[in-house]
Amino acid sequence: MVFFLGVVNRWLADGVHITGADVTGGLYATLILVNPVASLVAGALLGYKHGIIWLFAPLAGVAFIPATYVVYNESAMPYAIGYMVFALLGMLVGRLIDRVRSRRA
C-alpha cells in the first residue's frame, strides 16, 4: 500500500491549491525515501517473526510494478530492484535481531 502513496499527492493536487512542483516533489520523496524504508521495515518485521523467506524480496519488487504504471511512469521501474534489495536487507536484519534476542533469553 505504501507504493501507492503518490496517488494521494495527485488527489491533493486536484482538490487543494498545491502546485505541480509540490506533487512532483512528493512523488520523488515517496520514491526515494518512503518506499525503501517501508520495504526495509516490512522485511525486518518478516525476518524477525518468520525468518528469511526468500520469495518475499522478489514479491516486494513485483508489488511495485502496478504503482509504476498508476502513479509514476516506466522510468521508475528500476527502483523495484532497489526495493527488493531493501526487503532482503530488512529480512536479514530482522533475523539477526531475533537470533540475538533468543540467545539472551
Tab-separated table of N, CA and C in Angstrom:
chain	number	residue	atom	x	y	z
A	1	MET	N	0.813	-1.192	0.000
A	1	MET	CA	0.000	0.000	0.000
A	1	MET	C	0.860	1.261	0.000
A	2	VAL	N	2.018	1.182	0.582
A	2	VAL	CA	2.890	2.349	0.650
A	2	VAL	C	3.294	2.789	-0.754
A	3	PHE	N	3.418	1.838	-1.673
A	3	PHE	CA	3.837	2.185	-3.024
A	3	PHE	C	2.838	3.106	-3.720
A	4	PHE	N	1.611	3.155	-3.235
A	4	PHE	CA	0.589	3.986	-3.861
A	4	PHE	C	0.373	5.317	-3.134
A	5	LEU	N	1.279	5.701	-2.253
A	5	LEU	CA	1.159	6.993	-1.582
A	5	LEU	C	1.206	8.157	-2.567
A	6	GLY	N	1.844	7.969	-3.673
A	6	GLY	CA	1.895	9.021	-4.681
A	6	GLY	C	0.526	9.373	-5.223
A	7	VAL	N	-0.403	8.439	-5.194
A	7	VAL	CA	-1.766	8.732	-5.644
A	7	VAL	C	-2.396	9.798	-4.764
A	8	VAL	N	-2.114	9.753	-3.472
A	8	VAL	CA	-2.633	10.752	-2.547
A	8	VAL	C	-2.138	12.129	-2.959
A	9	ASN	N	-0.887	12.223	-3.358
A	9	ASN	CA	-0.358	13.505	-3.824
A	9	ASN	C	-1.133	14.018	-5.028
A	10	ARG	N	-1.449	13.145	-5.939
A	10	ARG	CA	-2.198	13.570	-7.124
A	10	ARG	C	-3.625	13.966	-6.766
A	11	TRP	N	-4.259	13.252	-5.842
A	11	TRP	CA	-5.608	13.624	-5.425
A	11	TRP	C	-5.600	14.986	-4.752
A	12	LEU	N	-4.597	15.240	-3.932
A	12	LEU	CA	-4.498	16.539	-3.278
A	12	LEU	C	-4.317	17.655	-4.297
A	13	ALA	N	-3.556	17.391	-5.320
A	13	ALA	CA	-3.317	18.410	-6.335
A	13	ALA	C	-4.605	18.778	-7.063
A	14	ASP	N	-5.520	17.843	-7.199
A	14	ASP	CA	-6.768	18.129	-7.893
A	14	ASP	C	-7.731	18.936	-7.030
A	15	GLY	N	-7.715	18.726	-5.719
A	15	GLY	CA	-8.711	19.357	-4.868
A	15	GLY	C	-8.221	20.517	-4.027
A	16	VAL	N	-6.955	20.633	-3.814
A	16	VAL	CA	-6.385	21.653	-2.945
A	16	VAL	C	-5.420	22.485	-3.770
A	17	HIS	N	-5.130	23.665	-3.327
A	17	HIS	CA	-4.220	24.540	-4.062
A	17	HIS	C	-2.767	24.143	-3.820
A	18	ILE	N	-2.362	23.115	-4.510
A	18	ILE	CA	-0.989	22.636	-4.440
A	18	ILE	C	-0.430	22.712	-5.851
A	19	THR	N	0.774	23.197	-5.982
A	19	THR	CA	1.367	23.328	-7.308
A	19	THR	C	1.849	21.974	-7.809
A	20	GLY	N	2.071	21.912	-9.107
A	20	GLY	CA	2.594	20.687	-9.699
A	20	GLY	C	3.959	20.326	-9.146
A	21	ALA	N	4.744	21.341	-8.792
A	21	ALA	CA	6.067	21.083	-8.215
A	21	ALA	C	5.947	20.393	-6.862
A	22	ASP	N	4.910	20.738	-6.098
A	22	ASP	CA	4.701	20.070	-4.810
A	22	ASP	C	4.403	18.597	-5.003
A	23	VAL	N	3.561	18.301	-5.988
A	23	VAL	CA	3.208	16.908	-6.267
A	23	VAL	C	4.426	16.148	-6.739
A	24	THR	N	5.177	16.735	-7.647
A	24	THR	CA	6.380	16.075	-8.162
A	24	THR	C	7.385	15.837	-7.040
A	25	GLY	N	7.578	16.817	-6.184
A	25	GLY	CA	8.484	16.646	-5.053
A	25	GLY	C	8.023	15.552	-4.114
A	26	GLY	N	6.707	15.463	-3.893
A	26	GLY	CA	6.163	14.412	-3.050
A	26	GLY	C	6.353	13.042	-3.668
A	27	LEU	N	6.206	12.961	-4.985
A	27	LEU	CA	6.424	11.685	-5.667
A	27	LEU	C	7.873	11.249	-5.549
A	28	TYR	N	8.792	12.191	-5.734
A	28	TYR	CA	10.208	11.843	-5.606
A	28	TYR	C	10.554	11.436	-4.183
A	29	ALA	N	9.997	12.142	-3.206
A	29	ALA	CA	10.267	11.787	-1.805
A	29	ALA	C	9.743	10.392	-1.495
A	30	THR	N	8.558	10.086	-2.019
A	30	THR	CA	7.998	8.757	-1.804
A	30	THR	C	8.863	7.701	-2.465
A	31	LEU	N	9.293	7.980	-3.679
A	31	LEU	CA	10.084	7.029	-4.452
A	31	LEU	C	11.447	6.778	-3.824
A	32	ILE	N	12.075	7.823	-3.306
A	32	ILE	CA	13.455	7.721	-2.837
A	32	ILE	C	13.556	7.464	-1.335
A	33	LEU	N	12.610	7.960	-0.548
A	33	LEU	CA	12.716	7.828	0.907
A	33	LEU	C	11.699	6.859	1.516
A	34	VAL	N	10.440	7.068	1.238
A	34	VAL	CA	9.384	6.323	1.919
A	34	VAL	C	9.368	4.856	1.492
A	35	ASN	N	9.379	4.601	0.202
A	35	ASN	CA	9.301	3.222	-0.284
A	35	ASN	C	10.469	2.347	0.168
A	36	PRO	N	11.716	2.828	0.096
A	36	PRO	CA	12.809	1.974	0.598
A	36	PRO	C	12.702	1.692	2.098
A	37	VAL	N	12.308	2.702	2.870
A	37	VAL	CA	12.168	2.499	4.314
A	37	VAL	C	11.039	1.510	4.597
A	38	ALA	N	9.936	1.637	3.853
A	38	ALA	CA	8.823	0.697	4.036
A	38	ALA	C	9.243	-0.729	3.685
A	39	SER	N	10.016	-0.886	2.615
A	39	SER	CA	10.499	-2.219	2.241
A	39	SER	C	11.428	-2.783	3.312
A	40	LEU	N	12.286	-1.941	3.840
A	40	LEU	CA	13.216	-2.356	4.882
A	40	LEU	C	12.472	-2.766	6.151
A	41	VAL	N	11.509	-1.966	6.569
A	41	VAL	CA	10.751	-2.260	7.788
A	41	VAL	C	9.908	-3.518	7.607
A	42	ALA	N	9.235	-3.645	6.468
A	42	ALA	CA	8.428	-4.849	6.225
A	42	ALA	C	9.304	-6.095	6.223
A	43	GLY	N	10.470	-6.000	5.596
A	43	GLY	CA	11.395	-7.127	5.594
A	43	GLY	C	11.904	-7.454	6.984
A	44	ALA	N	12.198	-6.420	7.779
A	44	ALA	CA	12.696	-6.650	9.139
A	44	ALA	C	11.631	-7.315	10.009
A	45	LEU	N	10.391	-6.863	9.872
A	45	LEU	CA	9.318	-7.492	10.648
A	45	LEU	C	9.117	-8.942	10.245
A	46	LEU	N	9.160	-9.200	8.953
A	46	LEU	CA	9.011	-10.569	8.468
A	46	LEU	C	10.178	-11.434	8.927
A	47	GLY	N	11.397	-10.913	8.809
A	47	GLY	CA	12.576	-11.662	9.236
A	47	GLY	C	12.575	-11.943	10.725
A	48	TYR	N	12.073	-10.997	11.501
A	48	TYR	CA	12.015	-11.180	12.945
A	48	TYR	C	10.976	-12.225	13.329
A	49	LYS	N	9.815	-12.149	12.713
A	49	LYS	CA	8.718	-13.048	13.074
A	49	LYS	C	8.847	-14.438	12.467
A	50	HIS	N	9.279	-14.514	11.189
A	50	HIS	CA	9.213	-15.783	10.469
A	50	HIS	C	10.537	-16.224	9.854
A	51	GLY	N	11.585	-15.491	10.075
A	51	GLY	CA	12.861	-15.845	9.461
A	51	GLY	C	12.936	-15.335	8.028
A	52	ILE	N	13.905	-15.817	7.320
A	52	ILE	CA	14.121	-15.352	5.947
A	52	ILE	C	13.249	-16.178	5.004
A	53	ILE	N	12.377	-15.490	4.314
A	53	ILE	CA	11.526	-16.103	3.302
A	53	ILE	C	11.973	-15.505	1.973
A	54	TRP	N	12.689	-16.285	1.204
A	54	TRP	CA	13.352	-15.766	0.003
A	54	TRP	C	12.376	-15.244	-1.043
A	55	LEU	N	11.165	-15.703	-1.034
A	55	LEU	CA	10.183	-15.262	-2.013
A	55	LEU	C	9.704	-13.831	-1.755
A	56	PHE	N	9.871	-13.350	-0.530
A	56	PHE	CA	9.386	-12.019	-0.185
A	56	PHE	C	10.099	-10.915	-0.952
A	57	ALA	N	11.397	-11.017	-1.114
A	57	ALA	CA	12.148	-9.959	-1.796
A	57	ALA	C	11.676	-9.763	-3.239
A	58	PRO	N	11.567	-10.822	-4.042
A	58	PRO	CA	11.040	-10.604	-5.393
A	58	PRO	C	9.601	-10.100	-5.389
A	59	LEU	N	8.806	-10.543	-4.429
A	59	LEU	CA	7.429	-10.071	-4.356
A	59	LEU	C	7.352	-8.584	-4.033
A	60	ALA	N	8.293	-8.083	-3.261
A	60	ALA	CA	8.334	-6.646	-2.975
A	60	ALA	C	8.568	-5.852	-4.254
A	61	GLY	N	9.429	-6.355	-5.115
A	61	GLY	CA	9.656	-5.690	-6.399
A	61	GLY	C	8.468	-5.797	-7.325
A	62	VAL	N	7.850	-6.963	-7.353
A	62	VAL	CA	6.672	-7.175	-8.205
A	62	VAL	C	5.506	-6.315	-7.722
A	63	ALA	N	5.385	-6.121	-6.428
A	63	ALA	CA	4.302	-5.298	-5.887
A	63	ALA	C	4.440	-3.840	-6.312
A	64	PHE	N	5.641	-3.417	-6.649
A	64	PHE	CA	5.852	-2.034	-7.074
A	64	PHE	C	5.474	-1.823	-8.537
A	65	ILE	N	5.433	-2.850	-9.331
A	65	ILE	CA	5.172	-2.709	-10.768
A	65	ILE	C	3.829	-2.030	-11.057
A	66	PRO	N	2.722	-2.410	-10.428
A	66	PRO	CA	1.484	-1.673	-10.709
A	66	PRO	C	1.581	-0.189	-10.357
A	67	ALA	N	2.308	0.123	-9.292
A	67	ALA	CA	2.454	1.525	-8.899
A	67	ALA	C	3.219	2.319	-9.947
A	68	THR	N	4.145	1.681	-10.659
A	68	THR	CA	4.887	2.413	-11.694
A	68	THR	C	3.965	2.875	-12.801
A	69	TYR	N	2.964	2.091	-13.112
A	69	TYR	CA	2.051	2.471	-14.195
A	69	TYR	C	0.922	3.382	-13.720
A	70	VAL	N	0.515	3.257	-12.455
A	70	VAL	CA	-0.587	4.062	-11.943
A	70	VAL	C	-0.094	5.413	-11.432
A	71	VAL	N	0.992	5.425	-10.699
A	71	VAL	CA	1.446	6.634	-10.027
A	71	VAL	C	2.613	7.291	-10.755
A	72	TYR	N	3.621	6.515	-11.087
A	72	TYR	CA	4.835	7.056	-11.672
A	72	TYR	C	4.792	6.845	-13.187
A	73	ASN	N	5.893	6.478	-13.768
A	73	ASN	CA	5.929	6.045	-15.162
A	73	ASN	C	6.996	4.965	-15.284
A	74	GLU	N	7.224	4.505	-16.505
A	74	GLU	CA	8.138	3.374	-16.701
A	74	GLU	C	9.569	3.664	-16.248
A	75	SER	N	9.923	4.930	-16.164
A	75	SER	CA	11.285	5.255	-15.739
A	75	SER	C	11.520	4.915	-14.267
A	76	ALA	N	10.468	4.678	-13.495
A	76	ALA	CA	10.607	4.305	-12.088
A	76	ALA	C	10.781	2.807	-11.896
A	77	MET	N	10.692	2.043	-12.969
A	77	MET	CA	10.768	0.581	-12.860
A	77	MET	C	12.069	0.081	-12.222
A	78	PRO	N	13.235	0.667	-12.494
A	78	PRO	CA	14.464	0.159	-11.845
A	78	PRO	C	14.446	0.257	-10.319
A	79	TYR	N	13.604	1.120	-9.779
A	79	TYR	CA	13.528	1.217	-8.323
A	79	TYR	C	13.010	-0.081	-7.703
A	80	ALA	N	12.292	-0.878	-8.462
A	80	ALA	CA	11.792	-2.162	-7.959
A	80	ALA	C	12.940	-3.048	-7.500
A	81	ILE	N	14.041	-2.998	-8.223
A	81	ILE	CA	15.218	-3.789	-7.828
A	81	ILE	C	15.752	-3.304	-6.488
A	82	GLY	N	15.794	-1.997	-6.316
A	82	GLY	CA	16.246	-1.447	-5.040
A	82	GLY	C	15.340	-1.844	-3.894
A	83	TYR	N	14.032	-1.868	-4.139
A	83	TYR	CA	13.102	-2.261	-3.091
A	83	TYR	C	13.257	-3.733	-2.742
A	84	MET	N	13.615	-4.549	-3.724
A	84	MET	CA	13.899	-5.957	-3.438
A	84	MET	C	15.125	-6.074	-2.539
A	85	VAL	N	16.143	-5.282	-2.819
A	85	VAL	CA	17.366	-5.314	-2.014
A	85	VAL	C	17.070	-4.859	-0.582
A	86	PHE	N	16.294	-3.771	-0.461
A	86	PHE	CA	15.957	-3.291	0.879
A	86	PHE	C	15.116	-4.314	1.647
A	87	ALA	N	14.202	-4.999	0.964
A	87	ALA	CA	13.401	-6.033	1.624
A	87	ALA	C	14.284	-7.176	2.103
A	88	LEU	N	15.249	-7.568	1.279
A	88	LEU	CA	16.172	-8.635	1.664
A	88	LEU	C	17.046	-8.202	2.839
A	89	LEU	N	17.567	-6.988	2.793
A	89	LEU	CA	18.361	-6.486	3.915
A	89	LEU	C	17.530	-6.424	5.191
A	90	GLY	N	16.277	-6.016	5.066
A	90	GLY	CA	15.395	-5.967	6.223
A	90	GLY	C	15.184	-7.345	6.833
A	91	MET	N	14.989	-8.347	5.966
A	91	MET	CA	14.817	-9.708	6.490
A	91	MET	C	16.069	-10.175	7.209
A	92	LEU	N	17.229	-9.869	6.656
A	92	LEU	CA	18.476	-10.268	7.308
A	92	LEU	C	18.641	-9.580	8.659
A	93	VAL	N	18.323	-8.298	8.714
A	93	VAL	CA	18.418	-7.560	9.975
A	93	VAL	C	17.413	-8.105	10.985
A	94	GLY	N	16.184	-8.346	10.549
A	94	GLY	CA	15.168	-8.897	11.446
A	94	GLY	C	15.553	-10.255	11.987
A	95	ARG	N	16.123	-11.086	11.125
A	95	ARG	CA	16.574	-12.413	11.555
A	95	ARG	C	17.722	-12.296	12.551
A	96	LEU	N	18.628	-11.378	12.304
A	96	LEU	CA	19.751	-11.151	13.210
A	96	LEU	C	19.255	-10.674	14.574
A	97	ILE	N	18.307	-9.764	14.581
A	97	ILE	CA	17.744	-9.285	15.848
A	97	ILE	C	17.066	-10.422	16.594
A	98	ASP	N	16.350	-11.268	15.882
A	98	ASP	CA	15.685	-12.414	16.510
A	98	ASP	C	16.704	-13.363	17.130
A	99	ARG	N	17.776	-13.625	16.419
A	99	ARG	CA	18.810	-14.523	16.964
A	99	ARG	C	19.488	-13.938	18.194
A	100	VAL	N	19.778	-12.653	18.150
A	100	VAL	CA	20.432	-12.011	19.301
A	100	VAL	C	19.490	-12.047	20.507
A	101	ARG	N	18.229	-11.763	20.305
A	101	ARG	CA	17.259	-11.777	21.408
A	101	ARG	C	17.064	-13.196	21.964
A	102	SER	N	17.061	-14.194	21.103
A	102	SER	CA	16.849	-15.557	21.579
A	102	SER	C	18.068	-16.091	22.342
A	103	ARG	N	19.250	-15.618	22.026
A	103	ARG	CA	20.455	-16.045	22.764
A	103	ARG	C	20.491	-15.441	24.161
A	104	ARG	N	19.959	-14.226	24.305
A	104	ARG	CA	19.945	-13.583	25.598
A	104	ARG	C	18.902	-14.175	26.528
A	105	ALA	N	17.894	-14.769	25.976
A	105	ALA	CA	16.793	-15.292	26.800
A	105	ALA	C	17.118	-16.633	27.408
